Short mmCIF file of C-alpha atoms and ligand atoms in Angstrom, two decimals:
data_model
loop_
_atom_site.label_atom_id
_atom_site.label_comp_id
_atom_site.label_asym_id
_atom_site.label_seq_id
_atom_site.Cartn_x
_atom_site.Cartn_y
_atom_site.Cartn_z
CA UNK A 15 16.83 -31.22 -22.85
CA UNK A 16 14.28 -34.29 -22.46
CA UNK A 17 10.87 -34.86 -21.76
CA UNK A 18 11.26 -35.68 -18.13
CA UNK A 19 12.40 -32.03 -17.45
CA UNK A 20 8.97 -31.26 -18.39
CA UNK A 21 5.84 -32.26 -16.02
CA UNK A 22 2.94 -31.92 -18.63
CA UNK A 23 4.50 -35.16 -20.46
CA UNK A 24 4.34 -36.96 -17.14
CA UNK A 25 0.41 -35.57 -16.57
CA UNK A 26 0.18 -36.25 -20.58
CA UNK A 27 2.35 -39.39 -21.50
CA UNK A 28 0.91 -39.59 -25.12
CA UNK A 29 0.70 -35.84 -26.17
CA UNK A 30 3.04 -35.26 -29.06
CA UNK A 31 3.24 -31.77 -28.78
CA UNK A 32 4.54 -29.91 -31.74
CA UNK A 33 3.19 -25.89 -30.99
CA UNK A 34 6.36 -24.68 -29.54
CA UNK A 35 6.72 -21.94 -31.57
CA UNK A 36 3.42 -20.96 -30.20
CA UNK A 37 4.67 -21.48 -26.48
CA UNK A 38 7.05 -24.08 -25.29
CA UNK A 39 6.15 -26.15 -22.48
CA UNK A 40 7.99 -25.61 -18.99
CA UNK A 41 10.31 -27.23 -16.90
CA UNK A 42 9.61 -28.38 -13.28
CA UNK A 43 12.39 -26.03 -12.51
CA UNK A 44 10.65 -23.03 -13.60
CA UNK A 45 7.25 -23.83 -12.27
CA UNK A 46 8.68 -24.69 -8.38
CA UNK A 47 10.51 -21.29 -8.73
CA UNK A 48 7.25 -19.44 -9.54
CA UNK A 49 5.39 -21.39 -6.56
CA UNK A 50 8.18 -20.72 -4.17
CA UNK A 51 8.08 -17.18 -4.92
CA UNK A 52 4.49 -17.19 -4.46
CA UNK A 53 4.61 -19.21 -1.18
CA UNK A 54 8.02 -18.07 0.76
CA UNK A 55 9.25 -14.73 -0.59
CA UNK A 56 6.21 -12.92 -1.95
CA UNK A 57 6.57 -8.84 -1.23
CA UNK A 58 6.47 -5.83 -3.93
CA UNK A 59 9.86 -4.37 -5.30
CA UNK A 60 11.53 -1.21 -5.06
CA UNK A 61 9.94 0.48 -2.94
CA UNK A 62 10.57 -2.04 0.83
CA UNK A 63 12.58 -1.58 3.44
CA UNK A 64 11.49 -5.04 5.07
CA UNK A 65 13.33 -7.70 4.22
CA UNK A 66 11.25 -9.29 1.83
CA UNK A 67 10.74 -6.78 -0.09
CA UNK A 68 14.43 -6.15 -0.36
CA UNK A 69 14.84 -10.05 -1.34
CA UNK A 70 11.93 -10.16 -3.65
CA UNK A 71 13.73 -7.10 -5.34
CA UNK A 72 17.26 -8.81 -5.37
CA UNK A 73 15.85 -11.82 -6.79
CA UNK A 74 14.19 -9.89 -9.95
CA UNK A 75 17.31 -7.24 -10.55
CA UNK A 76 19.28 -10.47 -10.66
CA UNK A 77 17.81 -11.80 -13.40
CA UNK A 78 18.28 -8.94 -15.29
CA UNK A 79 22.05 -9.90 -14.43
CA UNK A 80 20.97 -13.13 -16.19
CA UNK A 81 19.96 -11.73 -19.49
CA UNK A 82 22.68 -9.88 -20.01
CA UNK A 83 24.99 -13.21 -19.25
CA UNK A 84 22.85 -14.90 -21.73
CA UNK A 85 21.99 -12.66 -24.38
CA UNK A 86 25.64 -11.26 -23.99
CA UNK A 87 24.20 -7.69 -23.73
CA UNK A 88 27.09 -5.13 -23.01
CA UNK A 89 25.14 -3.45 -20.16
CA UNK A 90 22.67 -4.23 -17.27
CA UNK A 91 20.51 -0.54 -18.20
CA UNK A 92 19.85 -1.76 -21.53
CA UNK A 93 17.64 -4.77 -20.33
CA UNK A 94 13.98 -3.67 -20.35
CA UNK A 95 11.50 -5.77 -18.53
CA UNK A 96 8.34 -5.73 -20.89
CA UNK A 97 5.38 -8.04 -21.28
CA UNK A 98 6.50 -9.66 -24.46
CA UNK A 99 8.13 -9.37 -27.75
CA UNK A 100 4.33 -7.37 -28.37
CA UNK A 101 4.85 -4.95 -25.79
CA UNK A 102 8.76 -4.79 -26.58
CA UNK A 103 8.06 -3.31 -30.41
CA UNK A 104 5.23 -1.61 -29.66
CA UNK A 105 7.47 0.38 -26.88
CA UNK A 106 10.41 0.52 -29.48
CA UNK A 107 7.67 2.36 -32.25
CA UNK A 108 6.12 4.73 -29.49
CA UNK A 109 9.28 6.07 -27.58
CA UNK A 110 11.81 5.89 -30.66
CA UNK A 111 10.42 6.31 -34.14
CA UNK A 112 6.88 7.54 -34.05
CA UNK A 113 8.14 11.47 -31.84
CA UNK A 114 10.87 11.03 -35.03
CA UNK A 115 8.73 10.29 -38.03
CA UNK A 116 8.22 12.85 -41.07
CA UNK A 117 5.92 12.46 -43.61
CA UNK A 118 7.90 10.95 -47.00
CA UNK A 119 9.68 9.03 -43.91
CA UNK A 120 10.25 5.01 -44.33
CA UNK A 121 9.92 2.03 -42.38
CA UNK A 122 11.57 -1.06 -43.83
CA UNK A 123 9.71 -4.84 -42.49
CA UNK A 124 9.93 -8.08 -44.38
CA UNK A 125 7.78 -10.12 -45.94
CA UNK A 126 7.56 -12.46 -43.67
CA UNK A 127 6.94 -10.31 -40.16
CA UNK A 128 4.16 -11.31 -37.73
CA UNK A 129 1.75 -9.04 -37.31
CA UNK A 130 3.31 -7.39 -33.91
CA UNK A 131 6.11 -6.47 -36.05
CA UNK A 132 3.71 -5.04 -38.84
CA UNK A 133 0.63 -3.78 -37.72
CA UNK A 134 2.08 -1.16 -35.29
CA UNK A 135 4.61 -0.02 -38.04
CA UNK A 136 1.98 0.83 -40.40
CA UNK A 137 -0.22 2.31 -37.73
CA UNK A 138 2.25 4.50 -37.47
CA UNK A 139 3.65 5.38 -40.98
CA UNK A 140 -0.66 5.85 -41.64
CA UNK A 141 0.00 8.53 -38.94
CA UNK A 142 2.56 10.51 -40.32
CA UNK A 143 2.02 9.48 -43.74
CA UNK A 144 5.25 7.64 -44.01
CA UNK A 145 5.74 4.50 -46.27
CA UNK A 146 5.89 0.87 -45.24
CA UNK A 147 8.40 -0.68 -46.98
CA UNK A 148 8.49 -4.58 -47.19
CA UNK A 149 11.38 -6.78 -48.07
CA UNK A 150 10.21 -9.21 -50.41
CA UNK A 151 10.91 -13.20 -50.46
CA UNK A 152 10.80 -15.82 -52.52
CA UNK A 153 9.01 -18.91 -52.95
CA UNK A 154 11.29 -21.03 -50.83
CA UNK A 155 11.02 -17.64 -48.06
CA UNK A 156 14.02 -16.26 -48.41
CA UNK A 157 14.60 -12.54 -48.28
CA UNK A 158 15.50 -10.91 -51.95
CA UNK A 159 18.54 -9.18 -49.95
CA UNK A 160 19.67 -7.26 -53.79
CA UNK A 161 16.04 -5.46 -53.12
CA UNK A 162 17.15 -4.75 -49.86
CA UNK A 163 19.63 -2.16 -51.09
CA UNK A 164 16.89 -0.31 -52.84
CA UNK A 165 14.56 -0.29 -49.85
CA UNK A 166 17.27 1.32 -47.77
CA UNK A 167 17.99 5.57 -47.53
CA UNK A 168 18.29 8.51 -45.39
CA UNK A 169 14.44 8.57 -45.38
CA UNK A 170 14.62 5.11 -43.82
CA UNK A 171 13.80 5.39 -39.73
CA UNK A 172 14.39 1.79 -38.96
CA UNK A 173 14.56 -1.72 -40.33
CA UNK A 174 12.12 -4.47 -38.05
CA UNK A 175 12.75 -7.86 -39.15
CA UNK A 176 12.25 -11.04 -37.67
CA UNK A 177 14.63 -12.94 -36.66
CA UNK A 178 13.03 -16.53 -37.30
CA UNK A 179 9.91 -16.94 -39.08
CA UNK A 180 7.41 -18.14 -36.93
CA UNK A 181 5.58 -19.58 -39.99
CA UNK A 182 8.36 -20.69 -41.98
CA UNK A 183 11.00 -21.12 -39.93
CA UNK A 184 13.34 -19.10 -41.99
CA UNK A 185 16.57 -18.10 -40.64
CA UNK A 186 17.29 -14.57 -41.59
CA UNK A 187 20.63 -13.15 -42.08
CA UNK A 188 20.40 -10.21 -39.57
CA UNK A 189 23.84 -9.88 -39.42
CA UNK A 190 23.57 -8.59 -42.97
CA UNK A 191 20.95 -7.07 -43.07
CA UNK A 192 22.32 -4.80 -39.89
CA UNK A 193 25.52 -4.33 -41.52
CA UNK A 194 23.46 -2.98 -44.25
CA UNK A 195 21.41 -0.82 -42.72
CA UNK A 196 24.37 0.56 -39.98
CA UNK A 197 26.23 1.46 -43.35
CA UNK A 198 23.06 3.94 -43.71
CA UNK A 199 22.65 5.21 -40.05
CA UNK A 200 19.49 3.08 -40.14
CA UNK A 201 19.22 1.51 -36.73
CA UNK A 202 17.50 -2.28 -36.35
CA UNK A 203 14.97 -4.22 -34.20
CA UNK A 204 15.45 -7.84 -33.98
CA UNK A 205 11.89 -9.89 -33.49
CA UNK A 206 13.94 -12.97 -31.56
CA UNK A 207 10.61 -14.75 -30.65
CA UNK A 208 11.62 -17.70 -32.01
CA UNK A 209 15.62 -17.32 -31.26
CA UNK A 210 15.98 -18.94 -27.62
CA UNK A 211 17.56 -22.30 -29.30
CA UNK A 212 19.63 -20.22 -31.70
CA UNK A 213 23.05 -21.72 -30.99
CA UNK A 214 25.08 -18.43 -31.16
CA UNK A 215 22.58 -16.02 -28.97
CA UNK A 216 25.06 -12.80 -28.76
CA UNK A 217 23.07 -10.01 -29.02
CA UNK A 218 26.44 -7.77 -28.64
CA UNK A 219 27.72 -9.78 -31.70
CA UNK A 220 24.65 -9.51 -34.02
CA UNK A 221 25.02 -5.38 -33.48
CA UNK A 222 21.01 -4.98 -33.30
CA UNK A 223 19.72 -1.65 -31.68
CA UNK A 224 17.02 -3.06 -30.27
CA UNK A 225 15.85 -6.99 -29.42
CA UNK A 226 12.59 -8.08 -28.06
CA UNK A 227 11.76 -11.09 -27.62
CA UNK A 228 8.76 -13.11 -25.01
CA UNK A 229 9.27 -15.25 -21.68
CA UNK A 230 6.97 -18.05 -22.86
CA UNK A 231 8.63 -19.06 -25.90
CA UNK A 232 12.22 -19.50 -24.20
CA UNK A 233 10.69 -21.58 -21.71
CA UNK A 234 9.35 -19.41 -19.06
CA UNK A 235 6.11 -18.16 -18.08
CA UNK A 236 3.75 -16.03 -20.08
CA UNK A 237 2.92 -12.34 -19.64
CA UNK A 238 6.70 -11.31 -19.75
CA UNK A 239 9.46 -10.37 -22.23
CA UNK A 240 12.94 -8.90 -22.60
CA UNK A 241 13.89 -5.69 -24.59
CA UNK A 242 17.15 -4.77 -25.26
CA UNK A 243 17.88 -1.72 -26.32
CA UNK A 244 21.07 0.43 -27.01
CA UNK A 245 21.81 2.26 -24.52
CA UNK A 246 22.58 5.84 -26.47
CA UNK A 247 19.18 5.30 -27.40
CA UNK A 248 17.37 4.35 -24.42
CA UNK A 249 18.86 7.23 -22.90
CA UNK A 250 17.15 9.37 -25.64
CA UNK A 251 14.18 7.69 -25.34
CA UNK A 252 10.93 8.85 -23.81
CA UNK A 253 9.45 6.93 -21.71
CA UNK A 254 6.65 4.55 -22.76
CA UNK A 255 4.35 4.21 -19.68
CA UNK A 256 3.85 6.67 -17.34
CA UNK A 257 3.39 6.34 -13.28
CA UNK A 258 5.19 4.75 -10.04
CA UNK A 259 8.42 3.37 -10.39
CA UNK A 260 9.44 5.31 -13.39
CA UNK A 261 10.07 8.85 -11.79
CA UNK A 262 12.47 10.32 -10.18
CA UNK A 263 10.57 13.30 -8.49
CA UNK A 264 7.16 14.37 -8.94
CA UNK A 265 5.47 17.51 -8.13
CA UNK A 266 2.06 18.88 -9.86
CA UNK A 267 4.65 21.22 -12.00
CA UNK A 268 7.05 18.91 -13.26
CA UNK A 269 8.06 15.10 -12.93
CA UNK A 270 11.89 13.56 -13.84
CA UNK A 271 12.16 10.26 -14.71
CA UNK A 272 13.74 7.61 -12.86
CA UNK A 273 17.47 6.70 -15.15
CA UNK A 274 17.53 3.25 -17.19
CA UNK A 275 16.30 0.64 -17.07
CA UNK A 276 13.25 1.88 -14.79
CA UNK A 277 12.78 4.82 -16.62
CA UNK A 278 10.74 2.25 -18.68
CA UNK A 279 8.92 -0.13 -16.17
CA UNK A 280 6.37 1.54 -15.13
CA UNK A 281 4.45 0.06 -12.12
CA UNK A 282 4.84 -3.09 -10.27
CA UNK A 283 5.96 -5.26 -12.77
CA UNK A 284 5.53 -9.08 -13.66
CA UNK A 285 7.79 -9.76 -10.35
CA UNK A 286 6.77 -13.54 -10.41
CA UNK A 287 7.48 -13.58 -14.18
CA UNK A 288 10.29 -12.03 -14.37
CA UNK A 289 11.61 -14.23 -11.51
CA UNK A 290 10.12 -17.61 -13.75
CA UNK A 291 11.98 -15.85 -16.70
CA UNK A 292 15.56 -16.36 -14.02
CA UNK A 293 14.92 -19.96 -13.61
CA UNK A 294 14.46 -20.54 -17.43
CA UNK A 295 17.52 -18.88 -18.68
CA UNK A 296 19.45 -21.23 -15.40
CA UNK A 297 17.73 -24.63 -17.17
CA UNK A 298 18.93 -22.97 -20.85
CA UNK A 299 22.19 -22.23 -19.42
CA UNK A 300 22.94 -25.67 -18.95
CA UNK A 301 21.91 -26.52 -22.16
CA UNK A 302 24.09 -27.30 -24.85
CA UNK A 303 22.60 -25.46 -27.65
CA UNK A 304 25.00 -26.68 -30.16
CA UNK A 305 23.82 -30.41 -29.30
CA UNK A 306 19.87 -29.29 -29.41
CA UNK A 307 20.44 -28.09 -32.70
CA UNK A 308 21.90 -30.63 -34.28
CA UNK A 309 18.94 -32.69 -32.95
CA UNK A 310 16.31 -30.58 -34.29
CA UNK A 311 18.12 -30.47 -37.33
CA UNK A 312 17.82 -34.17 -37.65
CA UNK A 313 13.62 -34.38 -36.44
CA UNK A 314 13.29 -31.45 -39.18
CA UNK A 315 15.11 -33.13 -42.03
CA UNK A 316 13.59 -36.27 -41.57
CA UNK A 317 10.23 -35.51 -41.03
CA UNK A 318 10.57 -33.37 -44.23
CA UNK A 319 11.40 -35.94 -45.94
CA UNK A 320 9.04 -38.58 -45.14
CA UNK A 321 6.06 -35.51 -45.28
CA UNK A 322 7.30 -35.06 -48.40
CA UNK A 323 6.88 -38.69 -49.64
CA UNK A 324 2.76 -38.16 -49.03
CA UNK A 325 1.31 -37.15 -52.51
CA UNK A 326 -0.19 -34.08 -52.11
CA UNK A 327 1.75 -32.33 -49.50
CA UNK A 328 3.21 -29.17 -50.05
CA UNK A 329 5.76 -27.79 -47.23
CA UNK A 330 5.44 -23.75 -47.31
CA UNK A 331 9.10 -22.42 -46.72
CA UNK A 332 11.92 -24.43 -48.32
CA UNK A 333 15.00 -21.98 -46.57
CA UNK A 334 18.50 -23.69 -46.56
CA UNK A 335 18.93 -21.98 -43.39
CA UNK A 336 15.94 -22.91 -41.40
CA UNK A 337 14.78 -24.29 -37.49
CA UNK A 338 12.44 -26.41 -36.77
CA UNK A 339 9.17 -25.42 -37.89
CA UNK A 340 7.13 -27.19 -40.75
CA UNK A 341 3.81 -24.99 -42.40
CA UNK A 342 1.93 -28.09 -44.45
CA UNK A 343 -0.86 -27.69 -46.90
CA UNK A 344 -2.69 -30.74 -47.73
CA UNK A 345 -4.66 -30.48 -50.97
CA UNK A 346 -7.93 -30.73 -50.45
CA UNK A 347 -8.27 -30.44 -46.82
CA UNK A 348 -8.64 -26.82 -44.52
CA UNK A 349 -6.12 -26.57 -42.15
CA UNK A 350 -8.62 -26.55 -39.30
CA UNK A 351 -9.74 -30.03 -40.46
CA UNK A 352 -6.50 -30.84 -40.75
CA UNK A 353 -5.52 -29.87 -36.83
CA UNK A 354 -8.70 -31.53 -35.66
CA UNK A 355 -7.59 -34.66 -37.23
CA UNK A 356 -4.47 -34.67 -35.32
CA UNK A 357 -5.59 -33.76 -32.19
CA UNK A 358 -7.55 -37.21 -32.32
CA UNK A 359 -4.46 -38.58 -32.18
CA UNK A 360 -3.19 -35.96 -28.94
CA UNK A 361 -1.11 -34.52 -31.84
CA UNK A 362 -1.07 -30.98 -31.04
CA UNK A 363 -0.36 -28.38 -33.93
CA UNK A 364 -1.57 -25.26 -35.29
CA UNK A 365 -3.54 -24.38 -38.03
CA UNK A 366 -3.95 -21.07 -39.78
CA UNK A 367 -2.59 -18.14 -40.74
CA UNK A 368 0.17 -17.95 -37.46
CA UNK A 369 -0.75 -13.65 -37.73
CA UNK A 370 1.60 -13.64 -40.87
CA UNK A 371 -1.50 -13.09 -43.31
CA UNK A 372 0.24 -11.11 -45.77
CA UNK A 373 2.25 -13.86 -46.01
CA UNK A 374 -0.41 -16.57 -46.47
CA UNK A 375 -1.60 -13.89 -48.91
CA UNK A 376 1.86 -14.42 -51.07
CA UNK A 377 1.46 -17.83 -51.11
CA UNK A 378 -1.72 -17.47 -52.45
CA UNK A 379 -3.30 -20.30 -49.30
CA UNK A 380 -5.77 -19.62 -46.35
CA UNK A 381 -3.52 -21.37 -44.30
CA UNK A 382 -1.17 -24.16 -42.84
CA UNK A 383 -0.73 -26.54 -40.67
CA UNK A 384 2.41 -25.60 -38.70
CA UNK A 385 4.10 -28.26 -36.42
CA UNK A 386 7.04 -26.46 -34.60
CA UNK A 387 9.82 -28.82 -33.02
CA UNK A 388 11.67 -27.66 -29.72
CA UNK A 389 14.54 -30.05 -27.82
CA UNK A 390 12.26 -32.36 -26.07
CA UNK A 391 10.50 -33.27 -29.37
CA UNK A 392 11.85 -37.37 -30.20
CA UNK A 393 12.11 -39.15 -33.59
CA UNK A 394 8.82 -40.75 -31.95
CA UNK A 395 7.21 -37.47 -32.62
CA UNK A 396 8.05 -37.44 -36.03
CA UNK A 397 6.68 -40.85 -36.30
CA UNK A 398 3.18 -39.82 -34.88
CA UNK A 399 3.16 -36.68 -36.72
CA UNK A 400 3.76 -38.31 -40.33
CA UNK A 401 1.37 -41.12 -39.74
CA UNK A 402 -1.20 -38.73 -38.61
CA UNK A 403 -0.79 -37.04 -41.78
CA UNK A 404 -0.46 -40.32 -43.77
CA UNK A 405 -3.62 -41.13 -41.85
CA UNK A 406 -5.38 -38.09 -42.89
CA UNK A 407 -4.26 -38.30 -46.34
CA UNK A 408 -6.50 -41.23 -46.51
CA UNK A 409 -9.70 -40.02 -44.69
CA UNK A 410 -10.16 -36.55 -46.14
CA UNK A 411 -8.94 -37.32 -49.79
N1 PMP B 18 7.05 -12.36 -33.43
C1 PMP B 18 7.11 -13.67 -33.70
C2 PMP B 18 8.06 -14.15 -34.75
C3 PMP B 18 6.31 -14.56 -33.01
O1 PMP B 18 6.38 -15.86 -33.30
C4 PMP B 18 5.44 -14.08 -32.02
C5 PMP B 18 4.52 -15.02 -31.26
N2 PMP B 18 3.89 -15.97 -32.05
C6 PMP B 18 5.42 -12.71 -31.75
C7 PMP B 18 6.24 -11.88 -32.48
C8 PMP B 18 4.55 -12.13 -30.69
O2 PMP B 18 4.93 -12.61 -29.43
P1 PMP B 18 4.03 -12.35 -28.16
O3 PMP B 18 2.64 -12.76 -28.54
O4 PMP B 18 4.61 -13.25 -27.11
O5 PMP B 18 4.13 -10.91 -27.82
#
């Protein structure tokens, strides 16, 4: 993976762009597959007998063909098409814990969750007046897995846990903590936002119920997202939206649903992003993911170390078993300041609380500066990005 896959860094040769956890940049491939769509083969799916329509509609149910190949996902009815990792949980709390959920009930998060995989969970458990239970870190954010035992019983609904911290870039042992919680009944949902350069994606292999993750972090376009669900509980499921493309038969008495996976895509979907989504996991598959990591292990190490070397500098998330994302605190100087700085220098990071307040909360800071790495990032960026801080060391303090 390089820069010149990428046409913003030929429109933008001096960005150093370090926000891909927030959304990675995308390929040419992806954007010419969009426009082509748009400009040769646009028709609505499902329902055409033209021929457009019936290409249009081969082209998106093969890229649910695709995410199953890449996600290794046992079965092509267990791939939802949603509108992002948002839409995914919020489907996943709706259709299969909330008609489920007894007061004295439990819902077991992390710490560390971003608000989509928080906000809804205690919306509901404030509902039924069930508990939130939260899996606490510790100061280098890792999860206290002894206290995970405790959190765990027949009360428990579901475990939601992220994946990989968007905020401190945390790997989490999900395999564990599944293996855990499936020695309990207690089924899981992955957040795998920030999993696409994971090196060992196997979704079948991890054993999560459910995985959601969004089309514009994994190199595709925004405005779409993959769930995966089990399909003994898909089946189960209700479905989440309501209207065309989802039934079956309708009359004013009754209406049956259409079987899996449309039984949960309700109207016409994201057909152009779902088709972008098809050319992204085609660039990925090419990828070696193995070789990406390594070199994101290397930017990450080394611009630790060097941040590190500024007096003052704190790094917020000190995991072993972390990616590539850096949350900096600078004594003395806000993290907005800190982000406009940079951008002076077409450094482009992120500054606040990433929606993880709780966790900002724990480490008692308003803030950080989060610069994210993704395989086009270059030692060159680490350069920039340490001088800029070096740079603002000197100006603010
Ligand atoms: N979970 C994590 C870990 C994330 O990083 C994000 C996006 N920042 C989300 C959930 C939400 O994703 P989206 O906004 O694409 O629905």
């Amino acid at each position: 993976m390089n820069k010149a896959d990428f046409p913003i860094f030929q429109k933008y040769p001096n960005l150093t762009y370090l926000d891909s956890a927030a959304t990675t940049q995308k390929p040419s491939s992806v954007i010419k597959g969009i426009t082509q769509y748009y400009t040769d083969e646009n028709a609505n799916i499902h329902r055409g007998i033209y021929d457009l329509s019936a290409q249009a509609t081969q082209k998106y149910e093969a890229v649910r063909g695709k995410v199953k190949d890449y996600f290794s996902i046992p079965h092509l009815e267990e791939i939802i098409f949603t509108k992002g990792t948002t839409e995914g949980i919020n489907l996943v709390a709706q259709s299969f814990v909330l008609p489920h959920l007894k007061a004295g009930d439990n819902i077991v998060i992390s710490a560390m969750e971003h608000h989509a995989n928080l906000v809804v969970w205690q919306h509901i458990c404030q509902q039924r007046k069930a508990n939130l239970r939260v899996i606490p870190i510790n100061q280098n954010g890792t999860l206290e897995m002894t206290v995970l035992d405790k959190l765990l019983d027949e009360r428990s609904k579901l475990v939601a846990l992220v994946h990989i911290s968007n905020t401190l870039g945390t790997i989490n042992p999900i395999k564990e903590v599944i293996k855990k919680a499936h020695q309990k009944n207690i089924p899981v949902l992955i957040d795998g936002a920030q999993s696409i350069l994971y090196p060992d994606l196997n979704i079948a292999n991890f054993e999560a119920d459910f995985w959601v993750c969004s089309g514009h972090k994994m190199f595709g376009p925004t405005g779409v997202g993959i769930l995966y669900g089990k399909r003994q509980y898909l089946e189960e499921m209700q479905p989440y939206q309501f209207g065309g493309d989802m039934i079956r038969s309708v009359t004013f008495e009754a209406t049956s649903f259409a079987k899996l996976p449309h039984k949960f895509e309700a109207g016409t979907p994201n057909i152009a992003g779902v088709i972008g989504l098809g050319y992204a996991l085609d660039y990925l598959k090419d990828i070696d993911k193995y070789a990406v990591n390594e070199h994101l292990k290397k930017l990450t190490n080394e611009a630790t170390a060097r941040l590190l070397e500024i007096e003052g500098l704190r790094i917020i998330g000190r995991a072993k078993n972390k990616s590539g994302i850096l949350s900096l605190v600078l004594e003395e100087v806000h993290p907005h300041d800190a982000a406009t700085f940079l951008n002076e220098q077409n450094i482009a990071v992120r500054a606040g609380h990433h929606c993880t307040q709780p966790l900002m909360d724990f480490y008692q800071i308003s803030g950080t500066l989060r610069a994210s790495f993704s395989g086009y990032n270059t030692m060159e960026d680490v350069e920039k990005l340490v001088d800029g801080m070096k740079g603002m060391k000197r100006f603010f303090v």
